[in-house]
mmCIF file of C-alpha atoms and ligand atoms in Angstrom:
data_model
loop_
_atom_site.group_PDB
_atom_site.id
_atom_site.type_symbol
_atom_site.label_atom_id
_atom_site.label_comp_id
_atom_site.label_asym_id
_atom_site.label_seq_id
_atom_site.Cartn_x
_atom_site.Cartn_y
_atom_site.Cartn_z
ATOM 1 C CA MET A 1 -4.880 -9.708 31.408
ATOM 2 C CA LYS A 2 -2.332 -7.031 30.372
ATOM 3 C CA VAL A 3 -2.353 -6.537 26.488
ATOM 4 C CA LEU A 4 0.074 -4.521 24.496
ATOM 5 C CA VAL A 5 -1.114 -3.202 20.914
ATOM 6 C CA THR A 6 1.745 -1.825 18.600
ATOM 7 C CA GLY A 7 0.283 0.298 15.984
ATOM 8 C CA ILE A 8 -2.658 1.359 18.196
ATOM 9 C CA THR A 9 -3.310 4.577 16.236
ATOM 10 C CA GLY A 10 -3.447 2.736 12.868
ATOM 11 C CA PHE A 11 -6.466 0.986 11.006
ATOM 12 C CA ALA A 12 -6.133 -2.585 12.315
ATOM 13 C CA GLY A 13 -4.864 -1.430 15.721
ATOM 14 C CA SER A 14 -7.687 0.735 16.428
ATOM 15 C CA HIS A 15 -10.218 -2.135 15.252
ATOM 16 C CA LEU A 16 -8.516 -4.434 17.641
ATOM 17 C CA VAL A 17 -8.886 -2.199 20.593
ATOM 18 C CA ASP A 18 -12.635 -1.987 19.656
ATOM 19 C CA TYR A 19 -12.865 -5.807 20.029
ATOM 20 C CA LEU A 20 -10.505 -5.912 23.089
ATOM 21 C CA LEU A 21 -12.565 -3.655 24.872
ATOM 22 C CA THR A 22 -15.592 -6.210 24.769
ATOM 23 C CA ILE A 23 -13.504 -8.851 26.377
ATOM 24 C CA PRO A 24 -13.676 -8.594 30.343
ATOM 25 C CA GLY A 25 -10.440 -8.421 32.121
ATOM 26 C CA VAL A 26 -8.400 -7.200 29.501
ATOM 27 C CA GLU A 27 -6.060 -4.170 30.512
ATOM 28 C CA ILE A 28 -5.006 -2.335 27.111
ATOM 29 C CA SER A 29 -1.780 -0.572 26.566
ATOM 30 C CA GLY A 30 -0.603 0.835 23.254
ATOM 31 C CA ILE A 31 2.606 2.246 22.115
ATOM 32 C CA MET A 32 2.624 5.178 19.704
ATOM 33 C CA ARG A 33 5.171 7.697 18.378
ATOM 34 C CA TRP A 34 4.659 11.142 19.672
ATOM 35 C CA ARG A 35 3.576 12.721 16.250
ATOM 36 C CA SER A 36 1.079 10.155 15.397
ATOM 37 C CA ARG A 37 -2.239 11.149 14.367
ATOM 38 C CA THR A 38 -4.984 10.252 17.061
ATOM 39 C CA GLU A 39 -8.247 10.455 15.089
ATOM 40 C CA ASN A 40 -8.640 6.674 15.003
ATOM 41 C CA ILE A 41 -8.134 6.247 18.889
ATOM 42 C CA GLU A 42 -10.201 9.331 20.171
ATOM 43 C CA HIS A 43 -13.369 7.378 20.988
ATOM 44 C CA PHE A 44 -11.385 4.978 23.332
ATOM 45 C CA GLN A 45 -8.464 7.159 24.398
ATOM 46 C CA ASP A 46 -9.578 7.377 28.152
ATOM 47 C CA LYS A 47 -9.996 3.543 28.313
ATOM 48 C CA VAL A 48 -6.305 2.609 27.370
ATOM 49 C CA ARG A 49 -2.907 3.438 28.540
ATOM 50 C CA LEU A 50 -0.784 5.137 25.880
ATOM 51 C CA VAL A 51 2.909 5.166 26.003
ATOM 52 C CA GLU A 52 5.206 7.126 23.728
ATOM 53 C CA CYS A 53 7.834 4.911 21.964
ATOM 54 C CA ASP A 54 9.627 4.659 18.792
ATOM 55 C CA LEU A 55 9.998 0.996 17.753
ATOM 56 C CA ARG A 56 13.285 1.865 15.890
ATOM 57 C CA ASP A 57 14.730 2.844 19.033
ATOM 58 C CA ALA A 58 15.694 -0.202 21.003
ATOM 59 C CA SER A 59 15.991 1.568 24.587
ATOM 60 C CA SER A 60 12.802 3.180 23.954
ATOM 61 C CA VAL A 61 11.046 -0.138 23.044
ATOM 62 C CA ARG A 62 12.732 -1.842 26.311
ATOM 63 C CA ASP A 63 11.643 1.069 28.666
ATOM 64 C CA ALA A 64 8.085 0.927 27.251
ATOM 65 C CA ILE A 65 7.695 -2.796 27.519
ATOM 66 C CA ASP A 66 9.161 -2.856 31.008
ATOM 67 C CA GLN A 67 6.534 -0.225 32.149
ATOM 68 C CA ILE A 68 3.774 -2.426 30.632
ATOM 69 C CA ARG A 69 5.038 -5.928 31.391
ATOM 70 C CA PRO A 70 2.492 -7.286 28.966
ATOM 71 C CA GLU A 71 1.303 -10.835 28.810
ATOM 72 C CA ARG A 72 0.202 -10.498 25.170
ATOM 73 C CA ILE A 73 1.546 -8.472 22.305
ATOM 74 C CA PHE A 74 -0.253 -7.739 19.027
ATOM 75 C CA HIS A 75 2.558 -6.328 16.898
ATOM 76 C CA LEU A 76 0.550 -4.339 14.375
ATOM 77 C CA ALA A 77 2.916 -1.437 13.730
ATOM 78 C CA ALA A 78 4.565 -1.276 10.476
ATOM 79 C CA GLN A 79 5.098 0.567 7.273
ATOM 80 C CA SER A 80 2.233 -1.211 5.462
ATOM 81 C CA PHE A 81 1.942 0.579 2.067
ATOM 82 C CA VAL A 82 3.472 -1.590 -0.565
ATOM 83 C CA PRO A 83 4.257 1.330 -3.012
ATOM 84 C CA THR A 84 6.139 3.377 -0.285
ATOM 85 C CA SER A 85 8.374 0.469 0.043
ATOM 86 C CA TRP A 86 9.884 1.193 -3.330
ATOM 87 C CA THR A 87 10.234 4.966 -2.644
ATOM 88 C CA ALA A 88 11.621 4.235 0.825
ATOM 89 C CA PRO A 89 13.083 0.927 0.891
ATOM 90 C CA THR A 90 15.553 1.533 3.637
ATOM 91 C CA GLU A 91 13.204 2.989 6.232
ATOM 92 C CA SER A 92 10.520 0.145 5.361
ATOM 93 C CA LEU A 93 13.036 -2.500 6.239
ATOM 94 C CA ILE A 94 14.184 -0.754 9.332
ATOM 95 C CA THR A 95 10.638 0.023 10.643
ATOM 96 C CA ASN A 96 9.304 -3.477 9.989
ATOM 97 C CA ILE A 97 12.315 -5.791 10.695
ATOM 98 C CA ILE A 98 14.508 -3.871 13.173
ATOM 99 C CA GLY A 99 11.216 -2.521 15.076
ATOM 100 C CA GLN A 100 10.187 -6.074 15.521
ATOM 101 C CA LEU A 101 13.696 -7.189 16.459
ATOM 102 C CA ASN A 102 13.609 -4.549 19.096
ATOM 103 C CA ILE A 103 10.600 -5.869 20.629
ATOM 104 C CA PHE A 104 11.847 -9.485 20.722
ATOM 105 C CA GLU A 105 15.193 -8.224 22.238
ATOM 106 C CA ALA A 106 13.364 -6.254 24.961
ATOM 107 C CA VAL A 107 11.233 -9.197 25.887
ATOM 108 C CA LYS A 108 14.471 -11.332 26.024
ATOM 109 C CA LYS A 109 16.440 -9.110 28.115
ATOM 110 C CA LEU A 110 13.550 -8.379 30.523
ATOM 111 C CA GLY A 111 13.178 -12.134 30.884
ATOM 112 C CA ILE A 112 9.390 -12.085 30.294
ATOM 113 C CA LYS A 113 7.256 -14.448 28.034
ATOM 114 C CA PRO A 114 4.227 -12.686 26.646
ATOM 115 C CA ARG A 115 2.550 -14.477 23.657
ATOM 116 C CA ILE A 116 3.429 -12.488 20.625
ATOM 117 C CA GLN A 117 1.478 -12.064 17.566
ATOM 118 C CA LEU A 118 2.995 -11.047 14.357
ATOM 119 C CA ALA A 119 0.949 -9.330 11.607
ATOM 120 C CA CYS A 120 2.849 -11.046 8.796
ATOM 121 C CA SER A 121 1.313 -10.678 5.231
ATOM 122 C CA SER A 122 -0.023 -12.579 2.303
ATOM 123 C CA GLU A 123 2.328 -10.353 0.169
ATOM 124 C CA GLN A 124 5.101 -12.625 1.208
ATOM 125 C CA TYR A 125 3.721 -15.218 -1.202
ATOM 126 C CA GLY A 126 4.203 -12.653 -3.942
ATOM 127 C CA MET A 127 4.324 -14.693 -7.421
ATOM 128 C CA VAL A 128 1.841 -17.305 -7.032
ATOM 129 C CA TYR A 129 0.812 -19.792 -9.915
ATOM 130 C CA GLU A 130 -2.650 -20.627 -10.777
ATOM 131 C CA ASN A 131 -1.886 -24.058 -9.950
ATOM 132 C CA GLU A 132 -1.081 -23.172 -6.434
ATOM 133 C CA LEU A 133 -4.307 -21.644 -5.568
ATOM 134 C CA PRO A 134 -5.921 -21.265 -3.033
ATOM 135 C CA ILE A 135 -2.533 -20.380 -1.218
ATOM 136 C CA ARG A 136 -1.756 -22.610 1.900
ATOM 137 C CA GLU A 137 1.152 -21.799 4.452
ATOM 138 C CA THR A 138 3.280 -24.309 2.814
ATOM 139 C CA ASN A 139 3.624 -22.342 -0.558
ATOM 140 C CA PRO A 140 6.863 -20.890 -1.486
ATOM 141 C CA LEU A 141 7.479 -17.387 -0.547
ATOM 142 C CA ARG A 142 8.447 -15.199 -3.865
ATOM 143 C CA PRO A 143 8.269 -11.531 -2.542
ATOM 144 C CA LEU A 144 7.692 -8.817 -5.215
ATOM 145 C CA SER A 145 8.359 -5.585 -3.307
ATOM 146 C CA PRO A 146 10.857 -4.456 -0.658
ATOM 147 C CA TYR A 147 7.690 -4.546 1.717
ATOM 148 C CA ALA A 148 6.923 -8.206 1.068
ATOM 149 C CA VAL A 149 10.708 -8.965 1.672
ATOM 150 C CA SER A 150 10.287 -6.954 4.991
ATOM 151 C CA LYS A 151 7.333 -9.179 6.140
ATOM 152 C CA VAL A 152 9.298 -12.173 4.914
ATOM 153 C CA GLY A 153 11.972 -11.146 7.509
ATOM 154 C CA GLN A 154 9.570 -10.409 10.094
ATOM 155 C CA ASP A 155 8.070 -13.705 9.595
ATOM 156 C CA ALA A 156 11.409 -15.582 9.610
ATOM 157 C CA LEU A 157 12.603 -13.905 12.769
ATOM 158 C CA GLY A 158 9.383 -14.846 14.425
ATOM 159 C CA TYR A 159 9.997 -18.587 13.755
ATOM 160 C CA GLN A 160 13.777 -18.205 14.803
ATOM 161 C CA TYR A 161 12.849 -16.624 18.106
ATOM 162 C CA TRP A 162 10.514 -19.130 18.896
ATOM 163 C CA MET A 163 12.867 -21.993 18.060
ATOM 164 C CA SER A 164 15.989 -20.320 19.787
ATOM 165 C CA PHE A 165 14.552 -18.902 22.798
ATOM 166 C CA GLN A 166 11.125 -20.173 23.083
ATOM 167 C CA ILE A 167 9.403 -16.837 22.869
ATOM 168 C CA PRO A 168 5.745 -17.848 22.440
ATOM 169 C CA ILE A 169 5.199 -16.383 18.879
ATOM 170 C CA VAL A 170 2.079 -16.753 16.554
ATOM 171 C CA ARG A 171 2.677 -15.593 12.734
ATOM 172 C CA THR A 172 -0.548 -14.608 11.181
ATOM 173 C CA ARG A 173 -0.289 -13.965 7.393
ATOM 174 C CA GLY A 174 -3.222 -11.700 6.964
ATOM 175 C CA PHE A 175 -4.783 -11.323 3.447
ATOM 176 C CA ASN A 176 -6.115 -7.828 2.486
ATOM 177 C CA HIS A 177 -8.490 -6.419 4.834
ATOM 178 C CA GLU A 178 -10.724 -3.459 4.595
ATOM 179 C CA GLY A 179 -13.301 -1.295 6.582
ATOM 180 C CA PRO A 180 -13.916 1.974 8.002
ATOM 181 C CA ARG A 181 -10.605 3.911 9.007
ATOM 182 C CA ARG A 182 -8.700 2.248 6.117
ATOM 183 C CA GLY A 183 -5.745 4.494 5.169
ATOM 184 C CA PRO A 184 -6.832 6.667 2.089
ATOM 185 C CA VAL A 185 -3.802 5.231 -0.150
ATOM 186 C CA PHE A 186 -5.092 1.545 -0.296
ATOM 187 C CA VAL A 187 -7.325 0.647 -3.030
ATOM 188 C CA CYS A 188 -10.657 0.067 -1.671
ATOM 189 C CA SER A 189 -10.452 3.239 0.670
ATOM 190 C CA ASP A 190 -8.874 5.152 -2.303
ATOM 191 C CA PHE A 191 -11.803 4.375 -4.591
ATOM 192 C CA ALA A 192 -14.367 4.957 -1.907
ATOM 193 C CA ARG A 193 -13.141 8.295 -0.970
ATOM 194 C CA GLN A 194 -13.029 9.184 -4.902
ATOM 195 C CA VAL A 195 -16.873 8.096 -5.202
ATOM 196 C CA ALA A 196 -17.673 10.129 -2.119
ATOM 197 C CA ASP A 197 -15.830 13.182 -3.291
ATOM 198 C CA ILE A 198 -17.422 12.932 -6.732
ATOM 199 C CA GLU A 199 -20.932 12.584 -5.091
ATOM 200 C CA LYS A 200 -20.202 15.719 -3.196
ATOM 201 C CA GLY A 201 -19.022 17.685 -6.237
ATOM 202 C CA ARG A 202 -15.576 17.987 -4.900
ATOM 203 C CA LYS A 203 -13.990 16.342 -7.853
ATOM 204 C CA PRO A 204 -14.792 15.788 -11.361
ATOM 205 C CA PRO A 205 -16.476 12.490 -12.167
ATOM 206 C CA VAL A 206 -13.231 10.547 -12.979
ATOM 207 C CA ILE A 207 -11.872 7.827 -10.995
ATOM 208 C CA ARG A 208 -8.221 7.350 -11.081
ATOM 209 C CA VAL A 209 -6.977 3.764 -10.843
ATOM 210 C CA GLY A 210 -3.977 1.508 -11.238
ATOM 211 C CA ASN A 211 -3.820 -2.060 -12.192
ATOM 212 C CA LEU A 212 -7.412 -3.366 -12.057
ATOM 213 C CA ASP A 213 -6.603 -7.168 -13.252
ATOM 214 C CA ALA A 214 -4.904 -7.739 -9.966
ATOM 215 C CA ARG A 215 -6.822 -10.330 -7.801
ATOM 216 C CA ARG A 216 -7.237 -10.016 -3.879
ATOM 217 C CA ASP A 217 -8.852 -12.077 -1.165
ATOM 218 C CA PHE A 218 -10.658 -9.346 0.951
ATOM 219 C CA THR A 219 -11.745 -9.688 4.592
ATOM 220 C CA ASP A 220 -13.372 -7.372 6.948
ATOM 221 C CA VAL A 221 -10.771 -5.797 9.450
ATOM 222 C CA ARG A 222 -13.232 -6.689 12.093
ATOM 223 C CA ASP A 223 -13.146 -10.369 11.290
ATOM 224 C CA ILE A 224 -9.375 -9.998 11.113
ATOM 225 C CA VAL A 225 -8.922 -8.478 14.717
ATOM 226 C CA ARG A 226 -10.968 -11.202 16.110
ATOM 227 C CA ALA A 227 -8.729 -13.617 14.554
ATOM 228 C CA TYR A 228 -5.581 -11.842 15.921
ATOM 229 C CA TRP A 229 -6.986 -12.383 19.294
ATOM 230 C CA LEU A 230 -7.908 -16.096 18.738
ATOM 231 C CA SER A 231 -4.323 -16.731 17.215
ATOM 232 C CA LEU A 232 -2.865 -16.121 20.894
ATOM 233 C CA GLU A 233 -5.664 -17.730 22.754
ATOM 234 C CA LYS A 234 -6.228 -20.918 20.711
ATOM 235 C CA GLY A 235 -3.335 -20.936 18.069
ATOM 236 C CA GLU A 236 -0.405 -23.030 18.553
ATOM 237 C CA MET A 237 2.725 -21.246 19.505
ATOM 238 C CA GLY A 238 5.500 -21.154 16.897
ATOM 239 C CA GLU A 239 2.984 -21.847 14.184
ATOM 240 C CA VAL A 240 1.942 -19.709 11.102
ATOM 241 C CA TYR A 241 -1.670 -19.208 9.903
ATOM 242 C CA ASN A 242 -3.301 -17.732 6.837
ATOM 243 C CA LEU A 243 -6.164 -15.132 7.653
ATOM 244 C CA CYS A 244 -8.360 -14.796 4.633
ATOM 245 C CA SER A 245 -12.075 -15.357 3.139
ATOM 246 C CA GLY A 246 -11.116 -17.600 0.596
ATOM 247 C CA LYS A 247 -12.859 -15.686 -2.240
ATOM 248 C CA ASP A 248 -10.933 -13.431 -4.714
ATOM 249 C CA TRP A 249 -11.988 -10.337 -6.368
ATOM 250 C CA THR A 250 -10.483 -8.623 -9.408
ATOM 251 C CA ILE A 251 -9.815 -4.869 -8.491
ATOM 252 C CA ARG A 252 -12.065 -4.170 -11.397
ATOM 253 C CA ALA A 253 -15.006 -6.188 -9.681
ATOM 254 C CA MET A 254 -14.507 -4.364 -6.433
ATOM 255 C CA LEU A 255 -14.728 -1.147 -8.439
ATOM 256 C CA ASP A 256 -17.793 -2.211 -9.965
ATOM 257 C CA LEU A 257 -19.456 -3.375 -6.831
ATOM 258 C CA LEU A 258 -18.679 0.151 -5.359
ATOM 259 C CA LEU A 259 -20.017 2.073 -8.117
ATOM 260 C CA SER A 260 -23.283 -0.067 -7.814
ATOM 261 C CA MET A 261 -23.662 1.532 -4.433
ATOM 262 C CA SER A 262 -23.785 5.103 -5.910
ATOM 263 C CA SER A 263 -25.877 6.710 -8.487
ATOM 264 C CA VAL A 264 -22.669 8.772 -9.919
ATOM 265 C CA LYS A 265 -21.737 8.244 -13.447
ATOM 266 C CA VAL A 266 -17.977 8.045 -13.796
ATOM 267 C CA LYS A 267 -14.991 7.681 -16.219
ATOM 268 C CA ILE A 268 -12.301 5.355 -15.355
ATOM 269 C CA GLU A 269 -8.790 6.386 -16.177
ATOM 270 C CA GLN A 270 -5.647 4.694 -15.622
ATOM 271 C CA ASP A 271 -2.966 6.502 -13.881
ATOM 272 C CA PRO A 272 0.581 5.435 -14.607
ATOM 273 C CA ALA A 273 1.687 6.693 -11.240
ATOM 274 C CA ARG A 274 -0.455 3.938 -9.815
ATOM 275 C CA MET A 275 1.336 1.132 -11.585
ATOM 276 C CA ARG A 276 3.959 -0.754 -9.576
ATOM 277 C CA PRO A 277 7.210 -2.103 -10.813
ATOM 278 C CA SER A 278 5.970 -5.607 -10.113
ATOM 279 C CA ASP A 279 2.369 -6.119 -8.613
ATOM 280 C CA VAL A 280 1.166 -9.341 -7.115
ATOM 281 C CA PRO A 281 -1.021 -10.674 -9.618
ATOM 282 C CA VAL A 282 -3.206 -13.002 -7.412
ATOM 283 C CA LEU A 283 -3.694 -13.586 -3.796
ATOM 284 C CA LEU A 284 -6.304 -15.922 -2.771
ATOM 285 C CA GLY A 285 -5.873 -17.937 0.313
ATOM 286 C CA ASP A 286 -6.814 -21.023 2.414
ATOM 287 C CA ALA A 287 -7.537 -20.352 5.892
ATOM 288 C CA SER A 288 -8.474 -23.993 6.841
ATOM 289 C CA LYS A 289 -5.451 -24.507 9.017
ATOM 290 C CA PHE A 290 -6.442 -21.464 11.226
ATOM 291 C CA LYS A 291 -10.139 -22.341 11.109
ATOM 292 C CA LYS A 292 -9.426 -25.771 12.411
ATOM 293 C CA ALA A 293 -7.074 -24.503 15.194
ATOM 294 C CA THR A 294 -9.494 -21.870 16.518
ATOM 295 C CA GLY A 295 -13.000 -22.170 14.922
ATOM 296 C CA TRP A 296 -12.770 -18.844 13.411
ATOM 297 C CA GLU A 297 -15.125 -18.104 10.521
ATOM 298 C CA PRO A 298 -15.195 -14.600 9.061
ATOM 299 C CA GLU A 299 -18.679 -13.327 9.145
ATOM 300 C CA ILE A 300 -18.996 -9.995 7.652
ATOM 301 C CA PRO A 301 -19.764 -10.380 3.847
ATOM 302 C CA PHE A 302 -17.345 -8.119 1.664
ATOM 303 C CA GLU A 303 -20.351 -5.905 0.249
ATOM 304 C CA GLN A 304 -21.036 -4.883 3.764
ATOM 305 C CA THR A 305 -17.309 -3.905 4.360
ATOM 306 C CA LEU A 306 -17.400 -1.931 1.220
ATOM 307 C CA ARG A 307 -20.706 -0.196 2.050
ATOM 308 C CA ASP A 308 -19.428 0.632 5.575
ATOM 309 C CA LEU A 309 -16.137 1.939 4.056
ATOM 310 C CA LEU A 310 -18.129 4.275 1.471
ATOM 311 C CA GLU A 311 -20.418 5.504 4.394
ATOM 312 C CA TYR A 312 -17.149 6.360 6.324
ATOM 313 C CA TRP A 313 -15.790 8.564 3.477
ATOM 314 C CA ARG A 314 -19.424 10.063 3.012
ATOM 315 C CA ALA A 315 -19.521 11.053 6.582
ATOM 316 C CA ARG A 316 -16.064 12.938 6.355
HETATM 317 N N1 GDD B 1 -3.295 1.527 -3.707
HETATM 318 C C1 GDD B 1 -4.034 1.375 -4.924
HETATM 319 N N2 GDD B 1 -4.675 2.354 -5.642
HETATM 320 N N3 GDD B 1 -3.901 0.000 -5.460
HETATM 321 C C2 GDD B 1 -4.566 -0.062 -6.791
HETATM 322 C C3 GDD B 1 -5.130 1.013 -7.381
HETATM 323 C C4 GDD B 1 -5.039 2.318 -6.719
HETATM 324 O O1 GDD B 1 -5.360 3.278 -7.442
HETATM 325 N N4 GDD B 1 -5.585 0.455 -8.915
HETATM 326 C C5 GDD B 1 -5.312 -0.804 -8.584
HETATM 327 N N5 GDD B 1 -4.665 -1.310 -7.440
HETATM 328 C C6 GDD B 1 -4.200 -2.434 -7.209
HETATM 329 C C7 GDD B 1 -2.834 -2.750 -6.800
HETATM 330 O O2 GDD B 1 -1.908 -2.566 -7.654
HETATM 331 C C8 GDD B 1 -2.773 -4.030 -5.924
HETATM 332 O O3 GDD B 1 -2.812 -4.903 -6.858
HETATM 333 C C9 GDD B 1 -4.226 -4.032 -5.493
HETATM 334 O O4 GDD B 1 -4.951 -3.078 -5.980
HETATM 335 C C10 GDD B 1 -4.427 -3.753 -3.996
HETATM 336 O O5 GDD B 1 -3.418 -2.835 -3.422
HETATM 337 P P1 GDD B 1 -3.638 -2.118 -2.096
HETATM 338 O O6 GDD B 1 -4.939 -1.873 -1.497
HETATM 339 O O7 GDD B 1 -2.631 -0.947 -2.013
HETATM 340 O O8 GDD B 1 -2.997 -3.283 -1.289
HETATM 341 P P2 GDD B 1 -1.725 -4.535 -1.306
HETATM 342 O O9 GDD B 1 -2.564 -5.645 -1.833
HETATM 343 O O10 GDD B 1 -0.771 -3.741 -2.085
HETATM 344 O O11 GDD B 1 -1.260 -4.520 0.144
HETATM 345 C C11 GDD B 1 -2.382 -4.831 1.301
HETATM 346 O O12 GDD B 1 -2.579 -5.975 1.505
HETATM 347 C C12 GDD B 1 -1.434 -6.642 2.219
HETATM 348 C C13 GDD B 1 -2.019 -8.187 2.491
HETATM 349 O O13 GDD B 1 -2.230 -8.905 1.189
HETATM 350 C C14 GDD B 1 -1.599 -3.939 2.455
HETATM 351 O O14 GDD B 1 -2.790 -3.698 3.565
HETATM 352 C C15 GDD B 1 -0.374 -4.471 3.212
HETATM 353 O O15 GDD B 1 -0.066 -3.920 4.053
HETATM 354 C C16 GDD B 1 -0.800 -5.991 3.346
HETATM 355 O O16 GDD B 1 0.085 -6.592 3.835
#
């Protein structure tokens, strides 16, 4: 089966390929921009086909999809860091919404019907009230950042292209996922890197933080990519599914857990630059719809995820 992964050089994309390589009969292609960093894919680069393509350029997307003729598309490429969407809102919306639209239009014009998984996000729920927890797919969407709006747009387009053209699309709303290779700007990775730097004496023993009161539902990226695969194998086309662990952590509790894995003594300092104009206070999800459809269960405890992430930074 021919599988295309967009965002193959990224965090989730590279973990998805690690997983796909364990499934017999899967032929993997990835699209990447020519300047993309390749450190996450060096270990499997000779086992996949890489095609250069900028998702924001419709003709380049059509050419790439025509060459690959995929039967499955995992659409993971995106501008995925929430704070960047405030400094570069136009670029974030173009990359995320128009980039995806270009895939849909390419598939439509080529007359092919690959199953497509869209990496939508729990950020779409945005402002969630305590009496709405845990969040189900039916919760209202109250996005609090341009990034979240871009994901609402991707999600809505996915629904619309399924309804209008029967392009077989499954939307997964992933809650926070972490693990080795996580980009250094995201909170678990940022804090783990700071701890590793302090351990090596590369930085004074001060951890710089933003809003520690936010609550997030963390899942290991390796469990999430398995869910991506299952979403197209066992999920119902046209549907939307939450992917989450069903347990929330305050960012403070996550930091405490991380610090318990190290012997360094640190001071914690709030950095005003790390505060957001509107931060999503709580994301705690209910994945029962997806579990029922596919039999998926997250397997890796968050403690293990954080430990692996810390080891990743210690080794660098
Ligand atoms: N990045 C960062 N750095 N976040 C911090 C910090 C810090 O120093 N201190 C506190 N936080 C808080 C943020 O304010 C936020 O409430 C929480 O930690 C998580 O921040 P991120 O790791 O940047 O992730 P996110 O929740 O904004 O978004 C991630 O999850 C979404 C799914 O829920 C991203 O991976 C998105 O792409 C994804 O869609």
